[in-house]
Short mmCIF file of C-alpha atoms and ligand atoms in Angstrom, two decimals:
data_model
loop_
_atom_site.label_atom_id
_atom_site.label_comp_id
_atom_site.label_asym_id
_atom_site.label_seq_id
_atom_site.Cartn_x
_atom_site.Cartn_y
_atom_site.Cartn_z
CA UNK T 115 0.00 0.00 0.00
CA UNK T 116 1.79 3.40 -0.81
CA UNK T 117 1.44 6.29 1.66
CA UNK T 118 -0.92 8.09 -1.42
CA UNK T 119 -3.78 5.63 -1.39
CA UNK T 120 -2.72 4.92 2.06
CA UNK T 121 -4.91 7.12 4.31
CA UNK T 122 -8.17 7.70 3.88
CA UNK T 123 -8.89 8.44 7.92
CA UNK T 124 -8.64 11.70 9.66
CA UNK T 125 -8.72 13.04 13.00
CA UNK T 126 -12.01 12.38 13.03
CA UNK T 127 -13.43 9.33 10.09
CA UNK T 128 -13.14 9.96 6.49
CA UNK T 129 -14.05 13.61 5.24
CA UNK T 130 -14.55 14.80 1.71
CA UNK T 131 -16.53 16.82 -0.37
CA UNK T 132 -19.44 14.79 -1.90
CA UNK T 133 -19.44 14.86 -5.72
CA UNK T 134 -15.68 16.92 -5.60
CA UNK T 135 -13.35 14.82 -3.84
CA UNK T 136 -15.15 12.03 -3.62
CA UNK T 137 -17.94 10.44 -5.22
CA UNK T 138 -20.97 8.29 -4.45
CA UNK T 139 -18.75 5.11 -5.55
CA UNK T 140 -16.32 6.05 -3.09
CA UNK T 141 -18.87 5.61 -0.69
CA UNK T 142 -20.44 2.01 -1.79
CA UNK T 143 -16.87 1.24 -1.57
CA UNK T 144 -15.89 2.10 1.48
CA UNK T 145 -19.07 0.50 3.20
CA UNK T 146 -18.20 -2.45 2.11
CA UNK T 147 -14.48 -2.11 3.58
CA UNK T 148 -17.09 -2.03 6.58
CA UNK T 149 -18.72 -4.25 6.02
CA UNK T 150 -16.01 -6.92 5.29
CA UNK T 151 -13.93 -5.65 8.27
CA UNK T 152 -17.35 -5.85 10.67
CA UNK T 153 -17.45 -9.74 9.17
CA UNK T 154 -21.02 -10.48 10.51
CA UNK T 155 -23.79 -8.86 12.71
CA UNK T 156 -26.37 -6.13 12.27
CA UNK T 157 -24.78 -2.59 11.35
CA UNK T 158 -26.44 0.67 12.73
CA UNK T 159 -26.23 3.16 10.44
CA UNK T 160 -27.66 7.08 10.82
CA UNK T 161 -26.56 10.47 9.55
CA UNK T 162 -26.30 14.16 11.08
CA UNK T 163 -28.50 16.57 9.30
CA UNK T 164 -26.45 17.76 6.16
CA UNK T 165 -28.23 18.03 2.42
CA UNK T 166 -25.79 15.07 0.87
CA UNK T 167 -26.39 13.18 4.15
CA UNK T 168 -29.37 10.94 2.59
CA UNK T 169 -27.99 10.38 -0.56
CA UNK T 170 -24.33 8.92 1.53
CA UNK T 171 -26.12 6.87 3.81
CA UNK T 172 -28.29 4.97 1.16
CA UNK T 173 -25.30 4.57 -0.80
CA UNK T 174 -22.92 3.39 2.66
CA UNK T 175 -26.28 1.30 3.16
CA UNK T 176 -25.71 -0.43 -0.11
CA UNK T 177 -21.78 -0.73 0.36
CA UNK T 178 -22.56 -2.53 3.49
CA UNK T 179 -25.62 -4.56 2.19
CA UNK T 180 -23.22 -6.04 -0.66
CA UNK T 181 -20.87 -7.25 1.52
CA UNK T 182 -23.46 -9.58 3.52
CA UNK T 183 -24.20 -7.15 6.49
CA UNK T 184 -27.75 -6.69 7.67
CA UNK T 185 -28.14 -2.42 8.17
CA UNK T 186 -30.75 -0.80 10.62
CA UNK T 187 -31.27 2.78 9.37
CA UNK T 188 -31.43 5.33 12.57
CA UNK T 189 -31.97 8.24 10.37
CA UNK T 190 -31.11 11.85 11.52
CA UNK T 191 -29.30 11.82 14.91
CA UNK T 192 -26.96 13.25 16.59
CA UNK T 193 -23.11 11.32 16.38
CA UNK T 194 -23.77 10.25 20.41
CA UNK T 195 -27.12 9.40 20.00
CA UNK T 196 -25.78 6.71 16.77
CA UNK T 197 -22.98 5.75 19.64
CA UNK T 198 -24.90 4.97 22.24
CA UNK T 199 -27.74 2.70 19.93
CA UNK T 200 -24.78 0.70 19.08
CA UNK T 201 -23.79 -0.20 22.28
CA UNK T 202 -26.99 -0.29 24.21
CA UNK T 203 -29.59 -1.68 21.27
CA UNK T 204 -26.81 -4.65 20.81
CA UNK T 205 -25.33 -3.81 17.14
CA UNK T 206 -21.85 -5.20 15.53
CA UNK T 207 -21.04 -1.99 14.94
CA UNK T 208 -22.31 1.67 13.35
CA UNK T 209 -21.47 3.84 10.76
CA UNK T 210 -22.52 7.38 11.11
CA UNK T 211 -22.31 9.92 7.86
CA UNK T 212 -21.11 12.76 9.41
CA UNK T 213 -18.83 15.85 9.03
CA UNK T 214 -19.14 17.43 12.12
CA UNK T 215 -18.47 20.81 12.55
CA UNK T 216 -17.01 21.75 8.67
CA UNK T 217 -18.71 23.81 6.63
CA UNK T 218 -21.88 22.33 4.81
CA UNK T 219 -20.46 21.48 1.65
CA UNK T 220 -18.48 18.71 3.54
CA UNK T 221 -19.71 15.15 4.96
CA UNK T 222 -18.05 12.11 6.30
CA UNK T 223 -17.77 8.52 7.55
CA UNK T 224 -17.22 7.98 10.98
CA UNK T 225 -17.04 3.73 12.08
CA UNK T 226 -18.63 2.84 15.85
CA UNK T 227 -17.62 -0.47 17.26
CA UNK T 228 -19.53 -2.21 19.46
CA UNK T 229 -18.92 -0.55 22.09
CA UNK T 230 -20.05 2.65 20.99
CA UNK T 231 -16.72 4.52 20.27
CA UNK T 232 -14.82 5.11 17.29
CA UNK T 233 -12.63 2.37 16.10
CA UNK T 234 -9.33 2.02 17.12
CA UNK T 235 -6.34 3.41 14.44
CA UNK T 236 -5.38 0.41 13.75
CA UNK T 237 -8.30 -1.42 13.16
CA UNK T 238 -9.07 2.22 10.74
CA UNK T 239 -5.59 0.83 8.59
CA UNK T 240 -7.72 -2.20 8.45
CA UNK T 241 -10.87 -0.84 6.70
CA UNK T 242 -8.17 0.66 4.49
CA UNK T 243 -6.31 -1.86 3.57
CA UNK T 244 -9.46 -3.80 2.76
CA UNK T 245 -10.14 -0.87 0.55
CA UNK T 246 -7.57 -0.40 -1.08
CA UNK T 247 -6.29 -4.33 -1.91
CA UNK T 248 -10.08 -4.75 -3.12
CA UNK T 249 -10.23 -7.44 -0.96
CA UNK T 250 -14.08 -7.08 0.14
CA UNK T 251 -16.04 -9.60 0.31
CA UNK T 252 -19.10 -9.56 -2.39
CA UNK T 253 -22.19 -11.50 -1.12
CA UNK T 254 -24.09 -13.84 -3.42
CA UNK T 255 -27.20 -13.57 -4.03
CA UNK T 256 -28.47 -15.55 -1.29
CA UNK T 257 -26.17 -13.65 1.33
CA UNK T 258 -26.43 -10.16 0.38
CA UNK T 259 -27.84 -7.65 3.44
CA UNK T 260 -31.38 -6.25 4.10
CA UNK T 261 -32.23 -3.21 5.59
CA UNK T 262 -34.77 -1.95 7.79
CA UNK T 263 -35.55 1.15 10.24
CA UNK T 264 -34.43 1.69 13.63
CA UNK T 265 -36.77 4.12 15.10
CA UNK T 266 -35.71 4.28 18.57
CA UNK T 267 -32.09 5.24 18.63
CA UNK T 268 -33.10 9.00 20.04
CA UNK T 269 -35.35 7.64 22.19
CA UNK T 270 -32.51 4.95 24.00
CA UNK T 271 -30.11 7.64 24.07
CA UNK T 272 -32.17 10.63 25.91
CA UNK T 273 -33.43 7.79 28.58
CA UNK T 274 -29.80 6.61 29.05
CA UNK T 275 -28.88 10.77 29.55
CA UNK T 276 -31.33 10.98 31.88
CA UNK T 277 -30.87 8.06 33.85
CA UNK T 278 -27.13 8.93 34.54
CA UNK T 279 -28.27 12.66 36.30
CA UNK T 280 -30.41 13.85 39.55
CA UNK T 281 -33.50 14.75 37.41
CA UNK T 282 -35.02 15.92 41.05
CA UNK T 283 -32.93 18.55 41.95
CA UNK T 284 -32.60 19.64 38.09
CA UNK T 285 -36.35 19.83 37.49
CA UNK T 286 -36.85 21.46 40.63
CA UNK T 287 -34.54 24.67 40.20
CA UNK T 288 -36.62 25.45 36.98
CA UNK T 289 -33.93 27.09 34.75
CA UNK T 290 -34.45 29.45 31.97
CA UNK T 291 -31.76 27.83 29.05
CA UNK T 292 -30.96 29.22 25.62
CA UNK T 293 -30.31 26.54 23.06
CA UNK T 294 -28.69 26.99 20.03
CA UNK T 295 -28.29 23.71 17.80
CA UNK T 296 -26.99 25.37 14.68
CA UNK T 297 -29.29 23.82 12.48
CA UNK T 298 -27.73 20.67 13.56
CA UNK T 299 -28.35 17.05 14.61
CA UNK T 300 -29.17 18.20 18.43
CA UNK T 301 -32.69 20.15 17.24
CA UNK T 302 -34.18 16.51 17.20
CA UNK T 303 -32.14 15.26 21.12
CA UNK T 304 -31.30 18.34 23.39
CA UNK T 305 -35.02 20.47 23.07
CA UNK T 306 -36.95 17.22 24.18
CA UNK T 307 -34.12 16.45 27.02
CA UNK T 308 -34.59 19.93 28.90
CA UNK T 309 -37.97 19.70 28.33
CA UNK T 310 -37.62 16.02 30.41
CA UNK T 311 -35.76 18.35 33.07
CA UNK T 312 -37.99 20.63 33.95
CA UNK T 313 -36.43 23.71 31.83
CA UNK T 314 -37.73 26.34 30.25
CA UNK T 315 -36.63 26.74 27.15
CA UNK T 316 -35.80 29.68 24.88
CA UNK T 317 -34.43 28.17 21.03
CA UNK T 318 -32.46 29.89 18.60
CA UNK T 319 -31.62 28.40 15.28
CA UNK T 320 -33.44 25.13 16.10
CA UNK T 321 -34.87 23.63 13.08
CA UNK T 322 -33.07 21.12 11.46
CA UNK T 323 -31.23 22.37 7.85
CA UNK T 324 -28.42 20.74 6.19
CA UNK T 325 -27.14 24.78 5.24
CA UNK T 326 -27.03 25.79 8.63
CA UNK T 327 -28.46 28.91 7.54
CA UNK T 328 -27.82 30.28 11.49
CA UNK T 329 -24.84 30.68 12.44
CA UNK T 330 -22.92 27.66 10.75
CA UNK T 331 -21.93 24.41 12.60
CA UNK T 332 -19.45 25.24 14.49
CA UNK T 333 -19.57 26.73 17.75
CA UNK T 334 -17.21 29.47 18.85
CA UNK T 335 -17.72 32.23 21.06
CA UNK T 336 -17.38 34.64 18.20
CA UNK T 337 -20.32 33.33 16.37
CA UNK T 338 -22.59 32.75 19.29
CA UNK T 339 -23.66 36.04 19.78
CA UNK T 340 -27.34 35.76 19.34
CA UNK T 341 -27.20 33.27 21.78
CA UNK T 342 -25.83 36.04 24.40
CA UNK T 343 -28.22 38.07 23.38
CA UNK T 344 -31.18 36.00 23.90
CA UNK T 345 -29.47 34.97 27.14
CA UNK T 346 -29.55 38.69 28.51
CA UNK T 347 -33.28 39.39 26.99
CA UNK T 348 -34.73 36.56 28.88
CA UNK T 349 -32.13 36.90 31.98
CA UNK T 350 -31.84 33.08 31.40
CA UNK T 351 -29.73 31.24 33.56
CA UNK T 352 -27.16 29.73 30.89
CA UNK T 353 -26.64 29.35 26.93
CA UNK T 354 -25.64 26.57 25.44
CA UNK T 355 -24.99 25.52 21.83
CA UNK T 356 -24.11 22.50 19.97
CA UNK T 357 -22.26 21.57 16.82
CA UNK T 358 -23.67 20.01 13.78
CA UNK T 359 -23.41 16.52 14.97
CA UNK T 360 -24.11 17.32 18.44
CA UNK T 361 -21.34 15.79 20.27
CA UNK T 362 -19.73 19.46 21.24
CA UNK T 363 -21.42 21.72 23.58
CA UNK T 364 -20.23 25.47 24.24
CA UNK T 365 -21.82 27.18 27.27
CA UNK T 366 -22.32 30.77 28.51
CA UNK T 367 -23.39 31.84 31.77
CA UNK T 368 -26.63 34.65 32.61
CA UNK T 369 -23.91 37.27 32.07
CA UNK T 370 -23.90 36.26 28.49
CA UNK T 371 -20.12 35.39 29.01
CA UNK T 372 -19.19 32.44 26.86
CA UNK T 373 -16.68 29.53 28.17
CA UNK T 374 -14.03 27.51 26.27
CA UNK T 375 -14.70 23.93 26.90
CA UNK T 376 -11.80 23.58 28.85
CA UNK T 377 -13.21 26.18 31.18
CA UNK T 378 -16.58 24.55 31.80
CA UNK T 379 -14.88 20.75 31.16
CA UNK T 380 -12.67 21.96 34.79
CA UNK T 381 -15.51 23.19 35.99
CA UNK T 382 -17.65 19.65 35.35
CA UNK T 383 -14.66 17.69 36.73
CA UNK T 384 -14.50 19.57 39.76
CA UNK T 385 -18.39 18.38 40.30
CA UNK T 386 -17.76 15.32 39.51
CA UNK T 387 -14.18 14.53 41.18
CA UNK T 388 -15.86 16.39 44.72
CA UNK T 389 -18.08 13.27 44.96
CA UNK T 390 -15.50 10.64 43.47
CA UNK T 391 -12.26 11.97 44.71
CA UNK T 392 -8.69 10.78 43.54
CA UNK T 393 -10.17 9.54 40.33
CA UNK T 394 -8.34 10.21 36.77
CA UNK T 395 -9.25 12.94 34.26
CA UNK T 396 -8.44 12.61 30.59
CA UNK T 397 -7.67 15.83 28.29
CA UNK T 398 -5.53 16.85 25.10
CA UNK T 399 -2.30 18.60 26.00
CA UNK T 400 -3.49 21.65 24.42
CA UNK T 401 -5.80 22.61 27.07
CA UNK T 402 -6.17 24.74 30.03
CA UNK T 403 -3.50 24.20 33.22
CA UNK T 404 -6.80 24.73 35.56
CA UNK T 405 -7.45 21.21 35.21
CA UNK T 406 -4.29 20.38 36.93
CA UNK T 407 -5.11 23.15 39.71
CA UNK T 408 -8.82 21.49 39.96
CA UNK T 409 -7.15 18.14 40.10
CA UNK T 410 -4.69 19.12 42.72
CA UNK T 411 -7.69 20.05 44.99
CA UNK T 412 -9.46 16.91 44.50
CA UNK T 413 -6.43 14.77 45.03
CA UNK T 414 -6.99 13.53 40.78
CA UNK T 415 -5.00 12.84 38.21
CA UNK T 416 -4.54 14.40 34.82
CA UNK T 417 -3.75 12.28 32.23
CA UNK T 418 -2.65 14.76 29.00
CA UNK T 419 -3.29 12.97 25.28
CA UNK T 420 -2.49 14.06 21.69
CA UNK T 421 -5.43 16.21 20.38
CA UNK T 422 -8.26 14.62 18.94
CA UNK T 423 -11.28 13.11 20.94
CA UNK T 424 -10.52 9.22 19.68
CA UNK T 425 -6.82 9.43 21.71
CA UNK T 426 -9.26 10.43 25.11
CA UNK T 427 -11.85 8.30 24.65
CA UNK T 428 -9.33 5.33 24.37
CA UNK T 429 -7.58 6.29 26.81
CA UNK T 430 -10.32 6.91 29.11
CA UNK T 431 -10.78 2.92 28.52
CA UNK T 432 -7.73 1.90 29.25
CA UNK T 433 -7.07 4.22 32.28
CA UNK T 434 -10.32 3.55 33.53
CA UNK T 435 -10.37 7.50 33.89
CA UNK T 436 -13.46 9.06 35.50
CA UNK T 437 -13.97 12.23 33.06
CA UNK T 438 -12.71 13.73 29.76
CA UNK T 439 -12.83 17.03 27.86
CA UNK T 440 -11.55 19.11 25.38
CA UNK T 441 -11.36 22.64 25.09
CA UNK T 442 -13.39 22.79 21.81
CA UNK T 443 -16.10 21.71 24.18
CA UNK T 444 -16.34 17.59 23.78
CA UNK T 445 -16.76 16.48 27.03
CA UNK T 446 -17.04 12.56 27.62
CA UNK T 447 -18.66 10.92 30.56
CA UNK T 448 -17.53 7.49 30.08
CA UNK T 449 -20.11 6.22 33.10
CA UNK T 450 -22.79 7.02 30.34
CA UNK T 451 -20.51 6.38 27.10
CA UNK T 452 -16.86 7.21 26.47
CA UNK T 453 -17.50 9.28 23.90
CA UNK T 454 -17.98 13.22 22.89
CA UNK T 455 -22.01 13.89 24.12
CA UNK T 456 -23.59 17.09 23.97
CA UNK T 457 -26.72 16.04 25.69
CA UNK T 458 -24.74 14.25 28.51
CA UNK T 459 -22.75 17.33 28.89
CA UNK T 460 -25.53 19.92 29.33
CA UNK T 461 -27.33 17.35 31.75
CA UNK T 462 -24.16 16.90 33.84
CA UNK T 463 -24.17 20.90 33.55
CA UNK T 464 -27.70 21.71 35.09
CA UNK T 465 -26.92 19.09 37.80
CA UNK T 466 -23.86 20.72 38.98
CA UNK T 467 -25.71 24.11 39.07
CA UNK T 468 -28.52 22.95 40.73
CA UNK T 469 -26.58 20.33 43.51
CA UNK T 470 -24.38 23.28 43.95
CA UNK T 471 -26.98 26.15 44.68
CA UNK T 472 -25.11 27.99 42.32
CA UNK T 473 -25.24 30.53 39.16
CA UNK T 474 -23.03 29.63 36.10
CA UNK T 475 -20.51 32.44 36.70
CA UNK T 476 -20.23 31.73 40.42
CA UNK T 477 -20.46 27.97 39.31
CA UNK T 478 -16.98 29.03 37.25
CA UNK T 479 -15.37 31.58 39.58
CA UNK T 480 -15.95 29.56 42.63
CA UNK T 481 -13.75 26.00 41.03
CA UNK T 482 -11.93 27.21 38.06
CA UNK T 483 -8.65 29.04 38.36
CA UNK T 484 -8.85 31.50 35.16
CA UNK T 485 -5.94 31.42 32.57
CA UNK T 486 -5.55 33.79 29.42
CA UNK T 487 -5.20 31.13 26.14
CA UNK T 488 -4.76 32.07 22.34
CA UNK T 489 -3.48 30.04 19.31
CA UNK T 490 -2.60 30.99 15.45
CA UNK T 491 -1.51 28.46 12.75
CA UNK T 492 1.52 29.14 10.50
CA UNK T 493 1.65 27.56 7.13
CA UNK T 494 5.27 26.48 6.19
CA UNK T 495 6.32 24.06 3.53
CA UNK T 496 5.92 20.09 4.91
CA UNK T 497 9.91 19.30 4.40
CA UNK T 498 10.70 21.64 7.30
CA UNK T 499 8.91 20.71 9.56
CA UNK T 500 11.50 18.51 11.50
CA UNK T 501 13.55 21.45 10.99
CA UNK T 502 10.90 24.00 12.89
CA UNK T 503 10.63 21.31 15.78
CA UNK T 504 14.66 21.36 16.30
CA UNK T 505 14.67 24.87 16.71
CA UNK T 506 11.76 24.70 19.05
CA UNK T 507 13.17 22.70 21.13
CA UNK T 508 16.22 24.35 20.93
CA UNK T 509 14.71 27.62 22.10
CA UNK T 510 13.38 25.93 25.57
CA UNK T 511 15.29 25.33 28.22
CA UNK T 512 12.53 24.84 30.77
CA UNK T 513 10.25 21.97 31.12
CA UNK T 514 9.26 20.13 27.84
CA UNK T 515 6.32 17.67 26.70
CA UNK T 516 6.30 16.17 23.89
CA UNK T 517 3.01 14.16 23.86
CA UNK T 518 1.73 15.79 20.65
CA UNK T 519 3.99 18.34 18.94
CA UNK T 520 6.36 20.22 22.03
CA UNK T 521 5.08 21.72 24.75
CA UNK T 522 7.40 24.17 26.52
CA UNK T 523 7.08 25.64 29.50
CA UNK T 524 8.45 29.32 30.11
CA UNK T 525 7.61 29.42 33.59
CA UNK T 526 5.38 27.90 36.20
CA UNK T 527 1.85 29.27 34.66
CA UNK T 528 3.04 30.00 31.25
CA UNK T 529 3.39 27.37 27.87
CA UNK T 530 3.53 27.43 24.08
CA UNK T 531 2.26 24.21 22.55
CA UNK T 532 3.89 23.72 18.52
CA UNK T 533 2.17 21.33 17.26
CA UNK T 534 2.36 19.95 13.27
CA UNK T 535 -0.60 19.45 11.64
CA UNK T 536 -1.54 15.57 10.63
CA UNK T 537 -3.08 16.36 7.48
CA UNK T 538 -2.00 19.94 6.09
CA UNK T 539 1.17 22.20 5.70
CA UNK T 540 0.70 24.51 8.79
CA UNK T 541 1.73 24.76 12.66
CA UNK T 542 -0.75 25.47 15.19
CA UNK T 543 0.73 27.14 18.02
CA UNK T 544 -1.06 27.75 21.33
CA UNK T 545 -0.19 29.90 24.15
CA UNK T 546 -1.19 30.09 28.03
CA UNK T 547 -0.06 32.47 30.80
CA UNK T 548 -1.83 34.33 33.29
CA UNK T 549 -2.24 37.81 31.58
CA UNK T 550 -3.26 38.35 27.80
CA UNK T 551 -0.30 40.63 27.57
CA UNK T 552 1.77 37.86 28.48
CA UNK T 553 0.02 35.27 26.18
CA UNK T 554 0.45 37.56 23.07
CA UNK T 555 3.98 38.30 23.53
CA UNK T 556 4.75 34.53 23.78
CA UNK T 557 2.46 33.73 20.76
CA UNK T 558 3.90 36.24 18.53
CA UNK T 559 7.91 35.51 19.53
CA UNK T 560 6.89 31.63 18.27
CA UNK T 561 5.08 32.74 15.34
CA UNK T 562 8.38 34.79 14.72
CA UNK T 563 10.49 31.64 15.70
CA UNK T 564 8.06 29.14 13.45
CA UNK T 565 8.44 31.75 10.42
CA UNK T 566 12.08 31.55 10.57
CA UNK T 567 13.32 27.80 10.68
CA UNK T 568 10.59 27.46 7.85
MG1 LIG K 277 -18.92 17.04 16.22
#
């Protein structure tokens, strides 16, 4: 296999732009790579809400179908909604078609194993290699698949989110909450969820379209400004918005101020670790150090991964860790499912306010220790990289990680991350300290630095 058919996995599944960079063959293709690798079993398969979404999944449907595999067809759900069916309605595996947070032109493939989370890398170089030495299996006619509807996967997965909070104490504090779905996956989970708990609820952008015609699927704090605003005209308690799969949650408290997911992941493991103290929390390297000054309090652990939410889910397995999060706002609550979960997240969310007597911004202020964070990508030509990360490391002569790219720390509250990208010619750097001055000075000397050696 040569490294230019090799990879056809991302951070995150397969992406591509249907009918540009990949076609509808592609697609039959790849499901039955699935399909073969799966072997036997019933496959769930659903989609997020994106226009080329039905056309993929009939198509993946088929892929699978020819290579013997039965398919159950979930429909439009949200990527942790697909996850959870897997596990808990008994499936060989899932596919869902799904590009997350891109812009709508994009879609993707995502595989679930059985137990609800992404497939290992390795077993990804399997579906690949399957691919690529075209050596699926082709039913006969007396073997291929059938299909049929699941119409309960939504259903399983709000009653397993509610069954893993105090619906009591959330009902009975009665909070005002802003939702903002994006157009995506979570209009048809999170609305009937708060409902379940008791909220009222105030929705922005909320009906399902494929063109996120709102404020696009992805949720950062500089595009979630209605939200604020509807926050402060209702003087709701909290915000919260999702992206177009529904697996990321941003939040902003009745001040309208809007949190990094690192800043409301510390403040969820704080909740959680004050009743289960001394257990392990998983999270990327690039996020916030308040997770280690949380942690320190509740006698945990941090365990620091390379970015991407498949490295912390599997290693929330294997560590048996308690809690994960990343500071685009995935959080993972393996006790429900070890995977990214929206839903999960904004339940665990009203629970801590409510247990805790608390508003959001006290809720914050009172647990997390606040940190000033900003990052920039530099594109540079792939050949240097290597030569970028020697001079890096050359630079630092304090205390170095190099879990994912380097991490260097200047001093005791203050690190640059350099990181290579997998997949494109650029460096992300990120920067933390404890004044914005500070950060900025650091980011733009490593800019300077990156610029240089490339
Ligand atoms: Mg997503």
């Amino acid at each position: 296999m040569s490294s230019s058919q090799g990879r056809l996995f991302g951070t995150n599944g397969i992406r591509f732009i249907p009918g540009v960079t990949r076609d509808l063959d592609f697609v039959i293709k790849i499901g039955e790579a699935i399909g073969t690798y799966f072997r036997d079993g019933e496959i769930l398969v659903g989609r997020d809400g994106r226009t080329s979404g039905e056309a993929l999944s009939l198509a993946l449907t088929a892929g699978l179908m020819s290579s013997g595999r039965n398919v159950a067809e979930a429909g439009v759900v949200p990527t942790p909604a697909l996850q959870f069916g897997v596990k808990n309605l008994g499936y060989k595996g899932g596919v869902i078609i799904t590009a997350s947070h891109n812009p709508s032109e994009y879609n993707g493939v995502k595989v679930v194993g059985p137990d609800g989370v992404e497939i290992p890398r390795l077993d990804e170089q399997k579906v690949e290699k399957i691919f690529h030495d075209g050596s699926q299996n082709r039913a006969n006619w007396k073997d291929v698949g059938t299909a049929r509807d699941e119409p309960s996967a939504i259903r399983t997965y709000l009653q397993g989110v509610l069954s893993r909070v105090n619906t009591k104490a959330i009902s009975e504090r009665k909070f005002v909450v802003v939702m903002d779905p994006g157009n995506g996956a979570q209009c048809l989970a999170a609305p009937f969820l708060l409902d379940s708990l008791g909220c009222k609820l105030i929705t922005i952008n909320s009906v399902l379209d494929g063109r996120f015609p709102g404020r696009g699927p992805e949720p950062i704090p500089e595009l979630l400004g209605d939200m604020v605003a509807a926050v402060k005209a209702s003087n709701a308690d909290l915000g919260v918005a999702y992206d177009g799969d529904g697996d990321r949650a941003l939040f902003c408290d009745e001040t309208g101020n809007v949190y990094w997911g690192d800043q409301s992941g510390s403040l969820l493991a704080d909740y959680l670790l004050e009743r289960n103290p001394g257990a392990a929390v998983v999270t990327p390297i690039s996020s916030s150090q308040s997770i280690e000054a949380v942690a320190k309090k509740r006698n945990a652990k941090v365990i620091r991964t390379r970015v991407g939410s498949v490295d912390v889910s599997r290693t929330i397995i294997e560590r048996k860790a308690f809690f994960g999060f990343e500071e685009n706002g995935g959080c993972i609550y393996p006790a429900h499912l070890p995977v990214r979960d929206g839903a999960m997240t904004t339940a665990l969310m009203l629970e801590c306010l409510a247990v805790r007597g608390m508003s959001f911004s006290r809720a914050i202020s009172h647990s997390v220790p606040k940190f000033y964070q900003s990052k920039t990508k530099v594109e540079v030509s792939s050949q240097n990289v290597k030569g970028i990360m020697r001079a890096v490391e050359k630079q630092s002569d304090g205390k170095m990680e190099k879990v994912d790219g380097i991490k260097a720390w200047l001093d005791e509250r203050t690190w640059v991350l350099v990181r290579p990208s997998g997949t494109e010619p650029i460096v992300r750097i990120f920067a933390e300290a404890e004044t914005q001055e500070r950060v900025e000075s650091v980011l733009k000397k490593y800019v300077k630095m990156v610029k240089r050696a490339s």
